[in-house]
Every structure is written in structure tokens, then in C-alpha cells.
Protein backbone atom coordinates (compact mmCIF):
# COMPACT_ATOMS: atom_id res chain seq x y z
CA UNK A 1 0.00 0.00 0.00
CA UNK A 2 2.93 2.31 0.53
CA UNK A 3 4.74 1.92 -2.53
CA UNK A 4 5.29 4.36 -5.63
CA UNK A 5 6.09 3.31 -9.32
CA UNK A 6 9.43 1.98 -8.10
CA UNK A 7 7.46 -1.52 -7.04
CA UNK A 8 6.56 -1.97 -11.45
CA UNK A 9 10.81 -1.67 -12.21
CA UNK A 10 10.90 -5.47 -12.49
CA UNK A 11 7.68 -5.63 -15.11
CA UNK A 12 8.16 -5.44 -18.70
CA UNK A 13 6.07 -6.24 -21.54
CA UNK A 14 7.08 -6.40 -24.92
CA UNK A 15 5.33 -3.48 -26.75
CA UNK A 16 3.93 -1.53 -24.18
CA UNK A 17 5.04 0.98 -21.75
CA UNK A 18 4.44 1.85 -18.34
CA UNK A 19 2.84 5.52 -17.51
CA UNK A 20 3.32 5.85 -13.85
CA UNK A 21 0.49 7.82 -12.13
CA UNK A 22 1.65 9.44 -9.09
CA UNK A 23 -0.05 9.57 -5.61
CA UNK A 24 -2.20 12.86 -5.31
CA UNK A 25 -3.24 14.94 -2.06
CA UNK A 26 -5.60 14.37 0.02
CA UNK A 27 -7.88 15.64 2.26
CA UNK A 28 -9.12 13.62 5.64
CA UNK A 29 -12.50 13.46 4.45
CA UNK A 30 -11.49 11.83 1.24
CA UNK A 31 -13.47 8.97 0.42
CA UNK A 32 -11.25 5.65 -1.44
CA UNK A 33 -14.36 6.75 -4.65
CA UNK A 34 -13.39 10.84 -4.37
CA UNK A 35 -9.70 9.94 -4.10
CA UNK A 36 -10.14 7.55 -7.15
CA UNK A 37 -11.61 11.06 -8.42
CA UNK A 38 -8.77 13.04 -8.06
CA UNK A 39 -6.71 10.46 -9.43
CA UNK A 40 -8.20 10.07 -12.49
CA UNK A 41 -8.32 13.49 -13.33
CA UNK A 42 -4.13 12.99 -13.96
CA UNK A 43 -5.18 10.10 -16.71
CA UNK A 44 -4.28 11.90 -20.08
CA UNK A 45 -4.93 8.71 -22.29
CA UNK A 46 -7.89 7.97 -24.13
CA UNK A 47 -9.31 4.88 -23.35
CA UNK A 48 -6.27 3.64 -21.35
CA UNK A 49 -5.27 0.11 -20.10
CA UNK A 50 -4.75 0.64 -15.89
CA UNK A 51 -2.87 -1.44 -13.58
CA UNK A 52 -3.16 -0.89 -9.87
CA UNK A 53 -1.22 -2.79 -6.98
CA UNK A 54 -2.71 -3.30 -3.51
CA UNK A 55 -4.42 -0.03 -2.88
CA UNK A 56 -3.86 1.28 -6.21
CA UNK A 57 -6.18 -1.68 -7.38
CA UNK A 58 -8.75 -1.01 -5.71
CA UNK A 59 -8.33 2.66 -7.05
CA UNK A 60 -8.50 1.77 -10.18
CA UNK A 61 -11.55 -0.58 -9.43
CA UNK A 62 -12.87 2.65 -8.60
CA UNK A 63 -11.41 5.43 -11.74
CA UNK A 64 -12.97 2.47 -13.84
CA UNK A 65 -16.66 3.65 -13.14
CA UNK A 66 -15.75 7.21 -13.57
CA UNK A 67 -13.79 7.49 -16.95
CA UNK A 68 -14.18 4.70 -20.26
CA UNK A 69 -11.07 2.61 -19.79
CA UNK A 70 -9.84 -0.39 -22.16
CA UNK A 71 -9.02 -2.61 -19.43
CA UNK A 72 -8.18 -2.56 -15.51
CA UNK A 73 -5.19 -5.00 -14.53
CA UNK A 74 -5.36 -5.82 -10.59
CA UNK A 75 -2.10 -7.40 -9.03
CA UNK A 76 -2.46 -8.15 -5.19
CA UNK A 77 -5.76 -5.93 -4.38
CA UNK A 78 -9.34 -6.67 -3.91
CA UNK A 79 -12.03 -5.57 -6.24
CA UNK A 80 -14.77 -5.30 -3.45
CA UNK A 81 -15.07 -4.92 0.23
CA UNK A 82 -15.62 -8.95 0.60
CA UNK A 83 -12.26 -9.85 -1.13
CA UNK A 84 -10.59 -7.83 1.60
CA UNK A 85 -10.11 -9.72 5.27
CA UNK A 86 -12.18 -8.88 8.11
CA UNK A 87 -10.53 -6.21 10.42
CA UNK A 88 -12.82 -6.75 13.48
CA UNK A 89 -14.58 -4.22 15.82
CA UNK A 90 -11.23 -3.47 17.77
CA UNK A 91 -9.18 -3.29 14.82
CA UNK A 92 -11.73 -0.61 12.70
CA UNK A 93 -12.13 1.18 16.18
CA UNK A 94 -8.45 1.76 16.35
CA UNK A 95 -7.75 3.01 12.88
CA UNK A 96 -11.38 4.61 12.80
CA UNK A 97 -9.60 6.65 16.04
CA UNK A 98 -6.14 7.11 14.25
CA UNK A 99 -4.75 5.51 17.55
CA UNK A 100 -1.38 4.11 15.57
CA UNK A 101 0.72 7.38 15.53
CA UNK A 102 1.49 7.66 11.69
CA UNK A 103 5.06 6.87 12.33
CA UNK A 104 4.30 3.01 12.70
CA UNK A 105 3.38 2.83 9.62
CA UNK A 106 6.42 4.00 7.99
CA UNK A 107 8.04 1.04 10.05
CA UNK A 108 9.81 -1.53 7.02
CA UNK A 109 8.24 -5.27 7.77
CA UNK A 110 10.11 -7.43 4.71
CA UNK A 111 8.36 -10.39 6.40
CA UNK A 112 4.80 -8.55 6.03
CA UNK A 113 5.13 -8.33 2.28
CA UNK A 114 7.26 -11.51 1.25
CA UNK A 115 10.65 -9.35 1.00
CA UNK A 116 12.43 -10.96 3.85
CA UNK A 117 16.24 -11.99 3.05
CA UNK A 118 15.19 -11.01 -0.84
CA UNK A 119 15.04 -7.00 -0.79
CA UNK A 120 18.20 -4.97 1.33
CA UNK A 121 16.53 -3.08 4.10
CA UNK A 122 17.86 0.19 2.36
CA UNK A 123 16.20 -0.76 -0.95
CA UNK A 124 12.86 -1.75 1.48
CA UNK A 125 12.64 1.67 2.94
CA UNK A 126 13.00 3.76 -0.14
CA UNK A 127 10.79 1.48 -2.49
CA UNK A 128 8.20 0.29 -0.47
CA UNK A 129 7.32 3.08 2.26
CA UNK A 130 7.66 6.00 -0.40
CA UNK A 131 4.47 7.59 0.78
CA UNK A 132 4.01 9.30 4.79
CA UNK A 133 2.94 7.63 7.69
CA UNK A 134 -0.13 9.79 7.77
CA UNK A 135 -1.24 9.01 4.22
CA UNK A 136 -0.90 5.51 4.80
CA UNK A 137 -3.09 6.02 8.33
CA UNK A 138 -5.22 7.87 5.66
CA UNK A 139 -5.68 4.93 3.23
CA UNK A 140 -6.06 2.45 5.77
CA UNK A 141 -8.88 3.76 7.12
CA UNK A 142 -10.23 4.41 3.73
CA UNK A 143 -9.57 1.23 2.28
CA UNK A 144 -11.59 -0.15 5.87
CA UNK A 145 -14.47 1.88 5.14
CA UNK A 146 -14.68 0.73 1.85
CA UNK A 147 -17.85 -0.66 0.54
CA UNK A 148 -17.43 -1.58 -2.99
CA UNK A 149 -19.63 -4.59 -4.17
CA UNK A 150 -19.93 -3.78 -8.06
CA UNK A 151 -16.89 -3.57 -10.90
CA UNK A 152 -16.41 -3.20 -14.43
CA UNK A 153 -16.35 -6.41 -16.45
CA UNK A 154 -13.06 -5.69 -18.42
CA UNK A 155 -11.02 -6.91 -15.45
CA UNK A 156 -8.44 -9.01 -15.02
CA UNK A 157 -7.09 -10.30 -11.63
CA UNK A 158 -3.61 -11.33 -10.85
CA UNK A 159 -3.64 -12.31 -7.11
CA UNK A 160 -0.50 -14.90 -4.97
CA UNK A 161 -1.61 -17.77 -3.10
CA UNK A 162 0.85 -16.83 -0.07
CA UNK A 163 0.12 -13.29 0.29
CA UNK A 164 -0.71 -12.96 3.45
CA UNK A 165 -1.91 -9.12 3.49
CA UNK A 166 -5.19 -9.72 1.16
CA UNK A 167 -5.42 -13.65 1.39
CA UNK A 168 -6.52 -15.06 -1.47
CA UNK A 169 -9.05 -17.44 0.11
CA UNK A 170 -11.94 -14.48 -0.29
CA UNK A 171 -10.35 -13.22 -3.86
CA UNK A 172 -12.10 -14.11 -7.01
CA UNK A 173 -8.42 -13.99 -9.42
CA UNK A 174 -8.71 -14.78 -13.03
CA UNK A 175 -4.73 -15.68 -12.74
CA UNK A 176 -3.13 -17.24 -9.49
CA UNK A 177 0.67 -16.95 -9.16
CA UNK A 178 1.57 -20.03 -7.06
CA UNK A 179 3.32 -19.00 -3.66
CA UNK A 180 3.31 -15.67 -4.57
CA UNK A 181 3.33 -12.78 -1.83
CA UNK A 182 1.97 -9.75 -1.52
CA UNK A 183 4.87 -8.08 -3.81
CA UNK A 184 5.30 -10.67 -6.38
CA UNK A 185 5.19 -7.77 -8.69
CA UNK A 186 8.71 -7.39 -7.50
CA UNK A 187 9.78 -10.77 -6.24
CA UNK A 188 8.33 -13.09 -8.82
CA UNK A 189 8.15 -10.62 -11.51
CA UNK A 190 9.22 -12.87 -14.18
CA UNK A 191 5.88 -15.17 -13.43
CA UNK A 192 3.62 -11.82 -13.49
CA UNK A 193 5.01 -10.90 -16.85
CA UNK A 194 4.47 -13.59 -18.58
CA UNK A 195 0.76 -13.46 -17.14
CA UNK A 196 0.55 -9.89 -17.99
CA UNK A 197 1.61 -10.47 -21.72
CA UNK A 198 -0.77 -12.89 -21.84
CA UNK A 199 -3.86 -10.60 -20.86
CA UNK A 200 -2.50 -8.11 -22.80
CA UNK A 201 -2.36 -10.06 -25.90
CA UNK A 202 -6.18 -11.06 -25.79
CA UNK A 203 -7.41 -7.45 -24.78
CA UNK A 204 -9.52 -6.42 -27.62
């Protein structure tokens, strides 16, 4: 959920480039829909192909209803509130009160997101927690409050059977990466782009 462009590096598909579409402000009473909003105000392609990790997905779940898009590419994300896991009361009532100072969640955990003994702490901090504390306190809540049951049909969904953040037990993918974590976009990237040329080549 923290990461910028930096986490697509590894991807690479034959005849097609990657447009990065950076993060936006926000305002506290930004909704995950008026953020995806904002967002897609930035889109300068007609008809564009979008690819959204984690909470990007779920943004571009979102930018999908508001603007005509070829396709929407999901990699580790949820496409409604019932492919997400269950937070409980305590857990919604803590980031519902912002009682995590926003400093925890700039915190690197490698073993949260499958990068353990794979990605150098260094590279971990500056990849993979490139947004604040408080936006990620932000999207947390957001992404919690979140109640999405509808998305557009041209949708593909690329989802790991080991990540551990959005468990694929609830996820409906239309490609499974087998023991794939929560940033196989970076880890097993060589498995995702071969999926992703795949999709690409039958998008009509």
C-alpha cells in the first residue's frame, strides 16, 4: 500500500510501456471513490489500459466507473469490500480513532510483504514506504471503510496464493501466481510478466 512506481521496475512487456500515475493529495474526508476522483483526473490517455497494486487496485476498481477505460489489470488488491479480510470491531475502532501514531506505519516489515532476506533493508525503505505515515493512516482507514460490491467487467485479476496481506481465500483472481506474496510484482516478476503479456495479448 505504501509503494510508488518503483514496485513496477521489475515488469516489462514487450510493446507496451508503463505511464506511472503518481499519488495525489488528500484531504481527511477523502473517500477511497473521491480519491479515485482526483486520481483520475491525472489520466491523459484515451481509453487507457490501468494497472493498480494493492491499494492502487482497488483505485482503479474505482477510476474504472468514472472514466471509459480499455481494461483494468489488478495485481495483489481486492475488487470489493468482501475480497478484503475482516478487520474486526477493535481493529476498525483503532484506525477509525487514528490511535497508531502515523510513524508506525512508515516502520519496514520485509516479512509482512514476502521481501524478507530477498530486498536490502535500504532498498525496502526507499521502495516500499515511499508515501508518509499519515497518508498511509489515511488509506487504511479508507480502504476499511470501503464498501465496494460492483466492478467493471473488463477486469483481469492477478492475485499470490501466499500473500498474506489480502489472502486469497476471499479473492475471485482470473490468474493465481503459485506462492506468490503480496509483492510478487517485485519478487516473482518474471511469473507476473508472462501473465501480464498474456492478458494483454487477448485485450480487444
Amino acid at each position: 500500500m505504501g509503494c510508488d512506481h518503483r514496485a513496477f521496475k521489475r515488469l516489462s512487456v514487450d510493446g507496451y510501456e508503463f505511464v506511472p500515475l503518481s499519488w495525489v493529495s488528500y484531504d481527511d474526508t477523502d473517500t477511497l471513490e473521491s480519491y479515485a476522483g482526483k486520481m483520475a483526473v491525472n489520466i491523459k490517455e484515451s481509453n487507457p489500459i490501468i494497472l493498480g497494486l494493492s491499494f492502487g487496485g482497488m483505485l482503479a476498481v474505482e477510476i474504472g466507473k468514472l472514466i471509459d477505460v480499455r481494461h483494468i489489470i489488478l495485481i495483489s488488491s481486492a475488487k470489493t469490500k468482501d475480497e478484503l479480510p475482516e478487520p474486526g470491531r477493535l481493529a476498525r475502532y483503532i484506525v477509525k480513532k487514528r490511535l497508531i501514531p502515523p510513524f508506525c506505519f512508515s516502520i519496514p516489515n520485509r516479512l509482512l510483504m514476502g521481501l524478507r532476506g530477498i530486498v536490502p533493508l535500504t532498498e525496502r525503505m526507499s521502495e516500499f514506504n515511499a508515501v508518509s505515515g499519515r497518508f498511509m493512516q489515511w488509506a487504511l482507514k479508507v480502504v476499511m471503510e470501503w464498501q465496494n460490491t460492483t466492478y467493471p467487467e473488463n477486469i483481469s485479476h492477478i492475485h499470490g496464493t501466499l500473500d498474506i496481506v489480502i489472502p486469497g481465500r476471499n479473492v475471485k483472481a482470473t490468474h493465481t501466481v503459485k506462492g506468490g506474496q503480496h509483492l510478487m510484482v517485485f519478487i516473482n516478476a518474471e511469473k507476473v510478466n508472462k501473465i501480464l503479456a498474456g492478458i494483454l495479448e487477448n485485450i480487444k
